[in-house]
Amino acid sequence: MHGLIMDHQLLVADIVRHVERFHGDTEVVSRLPDDGGRIHRCTYADVAARARRVANVLDTLAVAPQTTVGTLAWNTHRHLELYYGVSSARRVLHTVNPRLFPEQIIWIINHAEDQVLFFDECFAPLVDGIAPQCKTVKHWVAMTTADKLPTMKNVQPLSYEELLAAASDQYEWPSFDEREAASLCYTSGTTGNPKGVLYSHRSTILHAMAACLPDVMCLTARDVVLPVVPMFHVNGWGTPYACGMMGAKLVLPGAGLDGASLYELFESERVTFSAGVPTVWLGLMQHLQKHKLKFTTQWRSTVGGSACPPALMKTFRDDYGVRIGHAWGMSEMSPLGTYGSLKNHHLSLPKDEQFAVEIKQGRPIFGVDLKIVDETGAELPRDGKAFGDIHVKGPWVVSGYYKLDNDPTIDGWFPTGDVGTLDPDGFLQITDRSKDVIKSGGEWISSIDLENVAMAHPAVQEAAVIGVHHPKWDERPLLIIVKKPGQETSRDELLGHFTGKIAKWWTPDDVVFVPEIPHTATGKISKLQLRQQFKEHKLPTA
Ligand code: ADP
């Protein structure tokens, strides 16, 4: 017997309708990349009306339903209008990461078969370079006014503002099957070609609702949210949808992701919540320390995308009163999988024991089931000690990649490629990506654990650990360090810093000092590049 409840399809258009009707006057603030970083203010009602204009523009440009529409854009109100308008009008929003190599961007756009590409005017040189090879793109739209249209060699760009001005703001959002695709993101593809994850309307809504939960991002209509995570990185971790759902004020930082620009926005807009990768918070922290700044507002943040060094969390908490919630996930999980909120029984623990829980990657959010398995696929105990491959399932977990036939799942579970432990409370601790763990004499060493110890040293600005070849042990850890400006330390001092903090045999065999550590297009340490760079490194122990 079915329940007698409306069979309402969960669609992105529901968010647009809701936020316009009930939070229409809430502000959306943007730092405009096409206007020297000028601050632009509008409301959710404006965004919704302009999303309907976007839908009319797509009709005029003859973009068929269910085809893909690409973006190469920073976080702004215009990108939000595309988030809302493209998917609600039954087209698929494909956010492309402009930090990828041009060849990768071309490959991704061709694979997705984007029909239109909306780009920030600052990406005009990039677009000019790739356009001749992007055969499916019929229209290139510069997200700017007609007077600021870039002069380009290979493209006759249309002006976003001109197109919107000419379009009607009336549009009836269609209703359709919630399982239809809403958006598409490609994983960075550090090895092999990138893989497309195609999110449905249903998965987008359920994931965004889960993101708002109190033990997750705890988003409310009282919040002022500054997503530092770019909207081209796994749906901006769901914040563009979640903020619309809750009617939270949005502050969109455009291209200004440096410490100074962010600090200014946090202060001027009275931000209460933010989200970003550790590298961004490291940059902000350095800016605060250098200029001896404090925040005059109370805010909290989510950090994820790579392991957050405990030292960073501690500094933000103790010096700046900012609570950082540690989240784990990936493109294949929309991206949220776990979130680091304490349980009731943790509250009576001493602060340092609470902190030991908070630095883990968090526990499963309702909707995501999670287990760790050994190499035979047998489930391992949730004792916080056994570590194995992390498998997940749930209504916002990938079931297959776009236009790839092979099924990535195993018995209905998605193998994440990450390795970790799970404790009796469900807290996950990531040891490594399976391809980054260091295999020493048949045992595994966690590069993340070693990096966390190194990051707690006062002279260390950034640390990375990779495995390099060792004739006896197969691999041994090499510590790569960027020193803080004006700070000195030595190999021996750094290695001494590990004493008592980890098993002795985990201690790195060598330390190298570098001016810079390479990062990927999503702001993570590029272990792949480091492994290439130090392929020939001779360990003193070898
Ligand atoms: P990309 O591969 O493009 O960087 P993702 O954002 O999907 O794309 O990366 C997901 C991966 O990032 C995860 O598989 C995991 O290895 C890593 N990751 C994400 N969050 C964390 C975290 N809190 N701690 C450690 N690793 C993390």
Coordinates of C-alpha atoms and ligand atoms in Angstrom, one line a residue:
M1 CA 0.0 0.0 0.0
H2 CA 1.5 3.4 -1.0
G3 CA 1.2 6.3 1.3
L4 CA -1.2 9.1 0.4
I5 CA 1.4 11.8 0.0
M6 CA 1.9 14.0 -3.0
D7 CA 4.4 12.5 -5.5
H8 CA 6.3 15.8 -5.8
Q9 CA 9.5 15.6 -7.8
L10 CA 12.5 17.1 -6.1
L11 CA 13.9 19.7 -8.5
V12 CA 16.4 22.5 -8.4
A13 CA 13.5 24.8 -9.4
D14 CA 12.0 24.1 -6.0
I15 CA 14.9 26.0 -4.4
V16 CA 14.5 28.9 -6.8
R17 CA 10.8 29.1 -6.2
H18 CA 11.2 28.9 -2.4
V19 CA 14.0 31.4 -2.0
E20 CA 12.2 33.9 -4.2
R21 CA 8.9 33.6 -2.4
F22 CA 10.2 33.4 1.2
H23 CA 13.6 35.0 1.2
G24 CA 13.3 37.3 -1.8
D25 CA 14.9 40.3 -0.1
T26 CA 17.9 38.5 1.3
E27 CA 21.1 39.7 -0.2
V28 CA 23.5 38.1 -2.6
V29 CA 26.8 40.0 -2.6
S30 CA 29.5 39.4 -5.2
R31 CA 33.0 40.6 -5.9
L32 CA 32.9 41.1 -9.7
P33 CA 35.9 39.8 -11.6
D34 CA 35.0 41.8 -14.7
D35 CA 34.9 45.1 -12.8
G36 CA 38.2 45.3 -10.9
G37 CA 36.7 43.5 -7.9
R38 CA 33.8 46.0 -7.4
I39 CA 31.2 44.8 -4.9
H40 CA 27.8 44.0 -6.5
R41 CA 24.6 43.7 -4.5
C42 CA 21.4 42.1 -5.4
T43 CA 18.7 39.9 -3.8
Y44 CA 17.5 36.3 -4.2
A45 CA 14.4 37.8 -6.0
D46 CA 16.8 39.4 -8.5
V47 CA 18.7 36.1 -8.9
A48 CA 15.5 34.1 -9.4
A49 CA 14.2 36.6 -12.0
R50 CA 17.5 36.6 -13.8
A51 CA 17.5 32.7 -13.7
R52 CA 14.3 32.8 -15.7
R53 CA 15.9 35.2 -18.2
V54 CA 18.8 32.6 -18.5
A55 CA 16.1 30.0 -19.3
N56 CA 14.6 32.2 -22.0
V57 CA 18.1 32.8 -23.4
L58 CA 18.7 29.1 -23.6
D59 CA 15.5 28.7 -25.5
T60 CA 16.4 31.5 -27.9
L61 CA 19.9 30.0 -28.5
A62 CA 18.0 26.7 -29.3
V63 CA 19.8 24.7 -26.6
A64 CA 17.8 21.4 -26.4
P65 CA 16.5 20.1 -23.0
Q66 CA 18.9 17.7 -21.3
T67 CA 22.0 19.0 -23.1
T68 CA 24.9 20.4 -21.3
V69 CA 25.8 24.1 -20.8
G70 CA 29.3 24.8 -19.6
T71 CA 30.7 27.5 -17.3
L72 CA 34.2 28.7 -16.7
A73 CA 33.5 31.1 -13.9
W74 CA 34.3 32.3 -10.4
N75 CA 31.8 32.5 -7.6
T76 CA 29.4 35.5 -8.5
H77 CA 25.7 36.2 -8.6
R78 CA 25.9 35.5 -12.4
H79 CA 27.2 32.0 -11.8
L80 CA 24.5 31.4 -9.2
E81 CA 21.9 32.5 -11.8
L82 CA 23.3 29.8 -14.1
Y83 CA 23.3 27.3 -11.3
Y84 CA 19.6 28.0 -10.8
G85 CA 18.4 28.8 -14.3
V86 CA 20.2 26.1 -16.4
S87 CA 19.2 23.2 -14.3
S88 CA 15.6 24.4 -13.6
A89 CA 15.1 24.9 -17.3
R90 CA 16.0 21.1 -17.8
R91 CA 19.4 21.6 -19.2
V92 CA 22.5 20.2 -17.5
L93 CA 25.0 22.7 -15.8
H94 CA 28.6 21.7 -16.5
T95 CA 31.0 23.6 -14.3
V96 CA 34.5 23.5 -15.8
N97 CA 37.6 24.1 -13.6
P98 CA 39.5 27.0 -15.3
R99 CA 42.7 26.0 -13.3
L100 CA 43.0 22.8 -15.3
F101 CA 45.5 22.6 -18.2
P102 CA 43.9 23.9 -21.5
E103 CA 44.2 20.3 -23.0
Q104 CA 42.2 18.9 -20.1
I105 CA 39.6 21.7 -20.5
I106 CA 39.2 20.9 -24.2
W107 CA 38.9 17.2 -23.5
I108 CA 36.3 17.8 -20.8
I109 CA 34.2 20.2 -22.9
N110 CA 34.3 17.8 -25.9
H111 CA 33.4 14.8 -23.8
A112 CA 30.5 16.6 -22.2
E113 CA 29.5 18.0 -25.6
D114 CA 28.7 21.5 -24.2
Q115 CA 26.4 23.5 -26.4
V116 CA 27.0 26.9 -24.9
L117 CA 29.9 28.1 -22.8
F118 CA 29.5 30.9 -20.3
F119 CA 32.8 32.4 -19.2
D120 CA 34.1 35.2 -17.0
E121 CA 35.7 37.9 -19.1
C122 CA 39.0 37.3 -17.4
F123 CA 39.1 33.8 -19.0
A124 CA 38.9 35.3 -22.5
P125 CA 42.5 34.4 -23.4
L126 CA 42.0 30.9 -22.2
V127 CA 38.7 30.6 -24.2
D128 CA 40.3 32.1 -27.3
G129 CA 43.0 29.4 -27.1
I130 CA 40.7 26.4 -26.6
A131 CA 37.7 27.5 -28.8
P132 CA 39.0 26.1 -32.2
Q133 CA 39.1 22.7 -30.6
C134 CA 35.7 22.7 -28.9
K135 CA 33.6 21.7 -31.8
T136 CA 30.2 21.2 -30.0
V137 CA 30.1 24.7 -28.5
K138 CA 27.9 26.9 -30.7
H139 CA 27.8 30.0 -28.5
W140 CA 30.4 31.6 -26.3
V141 CA 28.9 34.0 -23.7
A142 CA 31.1 36.4 -21.8
M143 CA 29.6 37.0 -18.4
T144 CA 29.9 40.8 -18.6
T145 CA 28.2 43.9 -20.0
A146 CA 28.3 44.7 -23.8
D147 CA 30.8 47.6 -23.2
K148 CA 33.3 45.2 -21.6
L149 CA 33.1 42.4 -24.2
P150 CA 36.6 41.1 -24.7
T151 CA 38.2 41.3 -28.2
M152 CA 38.9 37.8 -29.2
K153 CA 40.5 36.2 -32.2
N154 CA 38.7 32.9 -32.5
V155 CA 35.4 33.7 -30.9
Q156 CA 32.6 36.3 -31.4
P157 CA 31.5 36.5 -27.8
L158 CA 27.9 37.3 -26.8
S159 CA 27.4 39.6 -23.8
Y160 CA 25.6 37.9 -20.9
E161 CA 24.1 41.1 -19.7
E162 CA 22.9 42.0 -23.1
L163 CA 21.3 38.6 -23.6
L164 CA 19.6 38.8 -20.3
A165 CA 18.3 42.3 -20.8
A166 CA 16.7 41.2 -24.1
A167 CA 15.0 38.2 -22.5
S168 CA 11.8 38.0 -20.6
D169 CA 11.8 37.4 -16.9
Q170 CA 8.7 35.2 -17.2
Y171 CA 9.3 31.4 -17.4
E172 CA 7.2 28.5 -16.1
W173 CA 9.7 26.0 -14.6
P174 CA 8.8 22.6 -16.1
S175 CA 8.2 19.6 -13.9
F176 CA 9.9 16.4 -14.9
D177 CA 11.4 13.2 -13.4
E178 CA 13.7 14.1 -10.4
R179 CA 16.1 11.5 -11.6
E180 CA 17.0 13.5 -14.6
A181 CA 20.5 15.1 -14.7
A182 CA 20.9 18.6 -13.1
S183 CA 24.7 19.1 -13.2
L184 CA 27.9 17.6 -14.3
C185 CA 31.4 17.8 -12.7
Y186 CA 34.6 16.1 -13.8
T187 CA 37.1 14.7 -11.3
S188 CA 40.5 16.2 -11.8
G189 CA 41.9 13.0 -13.2
T190 CA 45.4 13.1 -11.7
T191 CA 45.9 9.8 -13.6
G192 CA 44.1 9.0 -16.8
N193 CA 41.3 11.0 -18.3
P194 CA 38.9 13.0 -16.1
K195 CA 35.7 11.2 -15.2
G196 CA 32.3 12.9 -15.3
V197 CA 29.9 12.6 -12.4
L198 CA 26.4 13.4 -13.4
Y199 CA 24.2 14.6 -10.5
S200 CA 20.5 14.3 -10.6
H201 CA 17.9 16.8 -9.3
R202 CA 17.0 14.4 -6.6
S203 CA 20.6 13.8 -5.5
T204 CA 21.2 17.6 -5.5
I205 CA 18.2 18.4 -3.3
L206 CA 18.9 15.6 -0.9
H207 CA 22.6 16.4 -0.6
A208 CA 21.8 20.1 -0.1
M209 CA 19.3 19.3 2.7
A210 CA 21.8 17.1 4.4
A211 CA 24.4 19.9 4.1
C212 CA 22.2 22.2 6.1
L213 CA 21.7 19.8 9.0
P214 CA 22.9 21.0 12.5
D215 CA 25.6 18.4 12.7
V216 CA 26.8 19.2 9.2
M217 CA 27.1 22.9 8.0
C218 CA 24.2 24.0 10.3
L219 CA 22.9 26.5 7.8
T220 CA 20.1 28.9 8.7
A221 CA 18.3 32.0 7.5
R222 CA 20.4 33.9 10.0
D223 CA 23.7 33.0 8.4
V224 CA 25.9 35.0 6.1
V225 CA 27.7 32.4 4.0
L226 CA 31.0 33.0 2.1
P227 CA 31.8 29.9 0.0
V228 CA 35.5 30.2 -0.8
V229 CA 35.3 26.8 -2.4
P230 CA 34.8 27.6 -6.1
M231 CA 31.5 26.8 -7.7
F232 CA 33.5 24.8 -10.3
H233 CA 34.7 22.5 -7.5
V234 CA 32.0 19.8 -6.9
N235 CA 29.0 22.1 -6.9
G236 CA 30.7 24.5 -4.5
W237 CA 30.2 21.6 -2.0
G238 CA 26.4 22.2 -2.3
T239 CA 26.5 25.7 -0.8
P240 CA 24.7 27.5 -3.7
Y241 CA 21.7 25.1 -3.3
A242 CA 21.8 24.8 0.5
C243 CA 21.9 28.6 1.0
G244 CA 18.9 29.1 -1.3
M245 CA 17.1 26.4 0.6
M246 CA 17.7 28.1 3.9
G247 CA 17.6 31.7 2.6
A248 CA 21.1 32.4 4.0
K249 CA 22.8 35.6 2.7
L250 CA 25.5 34.7 0.2
V251 CA 28.8 36.5 -0.2
L252 CA 30.5 35.4 -3.4
P253 CA 34.2 36.3 -3.5
G254 CA 34.8 36.2 -7.3
A255 CA 38.5 35.8 -8.1
G256 CA 39.6 37.3 -4.8
L257 CA 40.7 34.3 -2.8
D258 CA 43.8 35.8 -1.3
G259 CA 44.0 36.5 2.4
A260 CA 43.6 40.2 2.1
S261 CA 40.5 40.1 -0.1
L262 CA 38.9 37.4 2.0
Y263 CA 39.5 39.2 5.3
E264 CA 38.0 42.4 3.9
L265 CA 34.8 40.5 2.9
F266 CA 34.5 38.6 6.1
E267 CA 34.6 41.8 8.0
S268 CA 32.5 44.1 5.8
E269 CA 29.7 41.5 5.2
R270 CA 29.7 40.1 8.8
V271 CA 30.2 36.6 7.5
T272 CA 29.1 33.8 9.9
F273 CA 30.0 30.7 7.9
S274 CA 32.5 29.7 5.3
A275 CA 33.9 26.7 3.4
G276 CA 37.2 26.0 1.7
V277 CA 40.2 23.7 1.3
P278 CA 43.1 23.9 3.9
T279 CA 45.4 25.9 1.5
V280 CA 42.9 28.8 1.5
W281 CA 42.8 28.9 5.3
L282 CA 46.6 28.7 5.4
G283 CA 46.7 31.8 3.1
L284 CA 44.2 33.6 5.3
M285 CA 46.1 32.7 8.5
Q286 CA 49.4 34.0 7.1
H287 CA 47.7 37.3 6.2
L288 CA 46.2 37.6 9.7
Q289 CA 49.5 36.8 11.4
K290 CA 51.5 39.1 9.2
H291 CA 49.3 42.1 9.7
K292 CA 48.3 41.2 13.3
L293 CA 44.6 41.2 12.5
K294 CA 41.7 39.8 14.4
F295 CA 38.1 39.2 13.3
T296 CA 35.3 41.4 14.8
T297 CA 32.7 38.8 13.9
Q298 CA 32.1 35.2 15.1
W299 CA 32.2 32.7 12.3
R300 CA 32.7 29.0 11.7
S301 CA 33.9 27.1 8.7
T302 CA 34.0 23.8 6.9
V303 CA 37.3 22.5 5.7
G304 CA 37.7 19.6 3.4
G305 CA 39.1 18.4 0.1
S306 CA 42.3 17.3 1.8
A307 CA 43.2 16.6 5.4
C308 CA 43.2 19.7 7.5
P309 CA 46.4 20.0 9.6
P310 CA 45.4 20.0 13.3
A311 CA 47.8 22.9 13.8
L312 CA 45.7 25.0 11.5
M313 CA 42.5 24.1 13.2
K314 CA 44.0 24.9 16.6
T315 CA 45.3 28.3 15.5
F316 CA 42.0 29.3 14.1
R317 CA 40.2 28.1 17.3
D318 CA 42.6 29.6 19.8
D319 CA 43.8 32.8 18.1
Y320 CA 40.8 33.8 16.1
G321 CA 37.8 32.1 17.7
V322 CA 36.9 30.2 14.5
R323 CA 35.6 26.7 14.8
I324 CA 36.6 24.6 11.8
G325 CA 34.5 21.5 11.0
H326 CA 36.4 18.8 9.2
A327 CA 34.5 17.3 6.3
W328 CA 35.4 14.5 3.9
G329 CA 34.0 13.6 0.6
M330 CA 34.7 13.7 -3.1
S331 CA 33.2 14.5 -6.5
E332 CA 31.6 11.0 -6.6
M333 CA 29.7 11.9 -3.3
S334 CA 28.3 15.3 -4.4
P335 CA 30.7 15.8 -2.3
L336 CA 29.7 15.4 1.4
G337 CA 30.2 12.1 3.1
T338 CA 31.3 12.7 6.7
Y339 CA 31.4 15.8 9.0
G340 CA 33.2 16.3 12.3
S341 CA 30.6 17.2 14.9
L342 CA 31.0 16.0 18.5
K343 CA 28.4 13.7 20.1
N344 CA 26.8 14.4 23.5
H345 CA 29.2 12.0 25.4
H346 CA 32.2 14.0 24.0
L347 CA 31.1 17.1 25.8
S348 CA 32.4 16.0 29.2
L349 CA 35.8 15.2 27.9
P350 CA 38.8 17.4 28.5
K351 CA 39.4 19.9 25.6
D352 CA 42.4 18.1 24.2
E353 CA 40.5 14.8 24.0
Q354 CA 37.6 16.6 22.2
F355 CA 40.1 18.1 19.8
A356 CA 41.5 14.6 19.1
V357 CA 38.0 13.7 17.9
E358 CA 37.5 16.9 15.9
I359 CA 40.7 16.5 13.9
K360 CA 39.4 13.2 12.4
Q361 CA 37.4 13.5 9.2
G362 CA 34.0 13.2 10.9
R363 CA 31.2 10.7 11.0
P364 CA 28.7 9.7 8.3
I365 CA 26.0 12.1 7.5
F366 CA 22.5 10.5 7.4
G367 CA 22.1 9.3 3.8
V368 CA 25.7 8.1 3.5
D369 CA 26.4 4.5 4.6
L370 CA 30.1 3.8 5.0
K371 CA 32.3 0.7 5.7
I372 CA 35.9 -0.2 5.6
V373 CA 37.0 -3.4 4.0
D374 CA 40.1 -5.5 3.6
E375 CA 41.6 -6.6 0.3
T376 CA 39.1 -9.5 0.0
G377 CA 36.2 -7.1 0.5
A378 CA 35.4 -8.4 4.0
E379 CA 34.2 -5.6 6.4
L380 CA 36.7 -4.6 9.0
P381 CA 35.8 -3.8 12.7
R382 CA 34.9 -0.2 13.6
D383 CA 37.5 -0.1 16.4
G384 CA 39.5 3.0 15.3
K385 CA 42.5 0.8 14.6
A386 CA 41.8 -1.5 11.7
F387 CA 42.3 0.3 8.5
G388 CA 41.1 -0.5 5.0
D389 CA 39.5 0.7 1.8
I390 CA 36.5 3.0 2.4
H391 CA 33.3 2.0 0.6
V392 CA 30.2 4.2 0.5
K393 CA 26.6 4.1 -0.7
G394 CA 23.7 6.5 -0.6
P395 CA 21.3 8.7 -2.6
W396 CA 24.0 11.2 -3.6
V397 CA 26.8 8.7 -4.4
V398 CA 27.8 8.0 -8.0
S399 CA 26.5 4.8 -9.7
G400 CA 28.4 5.2 -12.9
Y401 CA 30.5 7.7 -14.8
Y402 CA 29.2 9.8 -17.7
K403 CA 29.5 7.9 -21.0
L404 CA 31.7 5.2 -19.4
D405 CA 30.3 1.7 -19.5
N406 CA 32.2 0.0 -16.7
D407 CA 30.3 -0.1 -13.4
P408 CA 32.6 1.4 -10.7
T409 CA 30.5 -0.2 -7.8
I410 CA 31.1 -3.4 -6.0
D411 CA 28.0 -5.1 -4.7
G412 CA 26.2 -1.8 -4.6
W413 CA 29.0 0.0 -2.8
F414 CA 31.3 2.7 -4.3
P415 CA 35.0 2.1 -3.5
T416 CA 36.3 5.6 -2.8
G417 CA 40.0 4.9 -3.3
D418 CA 40.7 6.3 0.2
V419 CA 42.0 4.3 3.1
G420 CA 41.1 4.9 6.7
T421 CA 39.9 3.8 10.1
L422 CA 36.4 4.0 11.6
D423 CA 35.9 4.2 15.3
P424 CA 32.9 2.9 17.4
D425 CA 31.3 6.4 17.2
G426 CA 31.5 6.3 13.4
F427 CA 34.4 8.8 13.1
L428 CA 36.4 8.2 10.1
Q429 CA 40.1 8.9 10.0
I430 CA 41.7 9.1 6.5
T431 CA 45.1 7.4 6.3
D432 CA 45.6 8.4 2.7
R433 CA 44.4 8.1 -0.8
S434 CA 45.3 4.5 -1.6
K435 CA 47.8 5.6 -4.2
D436 CA 49.5 7.9 -1.7
V437 CA 50.1 5.5 1.2
I438 CA 53.7 4.7 1.8
K439 CA 54.4 1.0 1.7
S440 CA 57.4 0.3 3.9
G441 CA 58.4 -3.3 4.3
G442 CA 54.9 -4.6 3.7
E443 CA 53.4 -2.1 6.3
W444 CA 51.6 1.1 5.6
I445 CA 52.7 4.6 6.7
S446 CA 50.2 7.4 6.6
S447 CA 51.5 10.5 4.8
I448 CA 48.7 12.6 6.3
D449 CA 49.8 11.7 9.9
L450 CA 53.4 12.7 9.1
E451 CA 52.3 15.9 7.4
N452 CA 50.2 16.8 10.4
V453 CA 53.1 16.4 12.8
A454 CA 55.4 18.5 10.6
M455 CA 52.8 21.2 10.2
A456 CA 52.8 21.7 14.0
H457 CA 56.4 22.8 13.9
P458 CA 56.6 26.6 14.3
A459 CA 59.0 27.1 11.3
V460 CA 56.9 25.1 8.8
Q461 CA 54.6 26.8 6.4
E462 CA 53.6 23.7 4.4
A463 CA 54.6 20.1 4.5
A464 CA 54.2 17.1 2.2
V465 CA 55.3 13.5 2.6
I466 CA 55.7 11.1 -0.3
G467 CA 57.1 7.6 -0.5
V468 CA 60.4 7.2 -2.4
H469 CA 62.1 4.0 -3.5
H470 CA 64.2 2.2 -0.9
P471 CA 66.2 -0.9 -1.9
K472 CA 65.4 -2.7 1.4
W473 CA 62.0 -1.4 2.5
D474 CA 60.5 -0.8 -1.0
E475 CA 59.4 2.7 0.0
R476 CA 60.4 5.1 2.8
P477 CA 58.9 8.6 3.6
L478 CA 60.5 11.7 2.4
L479 CA 59.5 15.0 4.1
I480 CA 59.2 18.0 1.8
I481 CA 59.1 21.4 3.6
V482 CA 58.4 25.0 2.8
K483 CA 59.7 27.2 5.6
K484 CA 57.8 30.2 6.9
P485 CA 59.3 33.4 5.7
G486 CA 62.1 34.5 8.1
Q487 CA 62.1 31.2 10.0
E488 CA 64.9 28.7 10.2
T489 CA 65.0 25.1 11.0
S490 CA 67.2 22.1 10.0
R491 CA 66.7 18.5 8.9
D492 CA 67.8 17.1 12.3
E493 CA 65.6 19.5 14.2
L494 CA 62.5 18.5 12.1
L495 CA 63.2 14.8 12.4
G496 CA 63.7 15.2 16.1
H497 CA 60.2 16.9 16.2
F498 CA 58.6 13.5 15.3
T499 CA 60.0 11.8 18.4
G500 CA 57.2 10.5 20.6
K501 CA 54.5 11.6 18.3
I502 CA 54.5 8.6 15.9
A503 CA 55.8 5.1 15.8
K504 CA 59.6 5.4 15.5
W505 CA 59.8 3.5 12.2
W506 CA 57.4 6.0 10.6
T507 CA 60.0 8.8 11.0
P508 CA 60.9 10.2 7.5
D509 CA 64.2 9.1 6.2
D510 CA 65.1 12.5 4.8
V511 CA 64.0 16.1 4.6
V512 CA 64.2 18.5 1.6
F513 CA 63.5 22.2 1.7
V514 CA 61.8 23.7 -1.3
P515 CA 60.6 27.3 -2.1
E516 CA 57.2 26.0 -3.1
I517 CA 55.0 22.8 -3.1
P518 CA 53.0 22.2 -6.3
H519 CA 49.2 22.2 -6.0
T520 CA 46.4 20.6 -8.1
A521 CA 43.6 22.5 -9.8
T522 CA 41.5 22.0 -6.7
G523 CA 44.1 23.4 -4.4
K524 CA 45.5 20.2 -3.0
I525 CA 49.1 19.2 -2.7
S526 CA 50.0 17.4 -5.9
K527 CA 51.6 14.2 -4.7
L528 CA 51.8 13.1 -8.4
Q529 CA 54.1 16.0 -9.3
L530 CA 56.1 15.6 -6.1
R531 CA 56.7 11.9 -6.9
Q532 CA 57.9 12.9 -10.3
Q533 CA 60.1 15.6 -9.0
F534 CA 61.8 13.4 -6.4
K535 CA 61.8 10.2 -8.4
E536 CA 65.6 10.1 -8.3
H537 CA 66.0 11.3 -4.7
K538 CA 68.6 9.2 -2.9
L539 CA 67.7 8.6 0.7
P540 CA 70.7 8.6 3.1
T541 CA 69.4 5.3 4.5
A542 CA 69.4 3.6 1.1
Ligands
ADP1 P1 39.9 15.8 -7.1 O1 40.4 14.4 -7.2 O2 39.5 16.5 -8.3 O3 40.7 16.7 -6.1 P2 37.8 15.5 -5.2 O4 37.4 16.8 -4.6 O5 36.7 14.6 -5.6 O6 38.5 15.7 -6.5 O7 38.8 14.8 -4.2 C1 38.4 13.9 -3.3 C2 39.5 13.3 -2.5 O8 40.0 14.3 -1.7 C3 39.1 12.2 -1.6 O9 39.1 11.0 -2.2 C4 40.2 12.3 -0.5 O10 41.3 11.5 -0.9 C5 40.5 13.7 -0.5 N1 39.9 14.4 0.7 C6 38.7 15.1 0.7 N2 38.5 15.5 1.9 C7 39.5 15.1 2.7 C8 39.8 15.2 4.1 N3 39.0 15.9 5.0 N4 40.9 14.6 4.6 C9 41.7 13.9 3.8 N5 41.4 13.7 2.5 C10 40.4 14.3 1.9

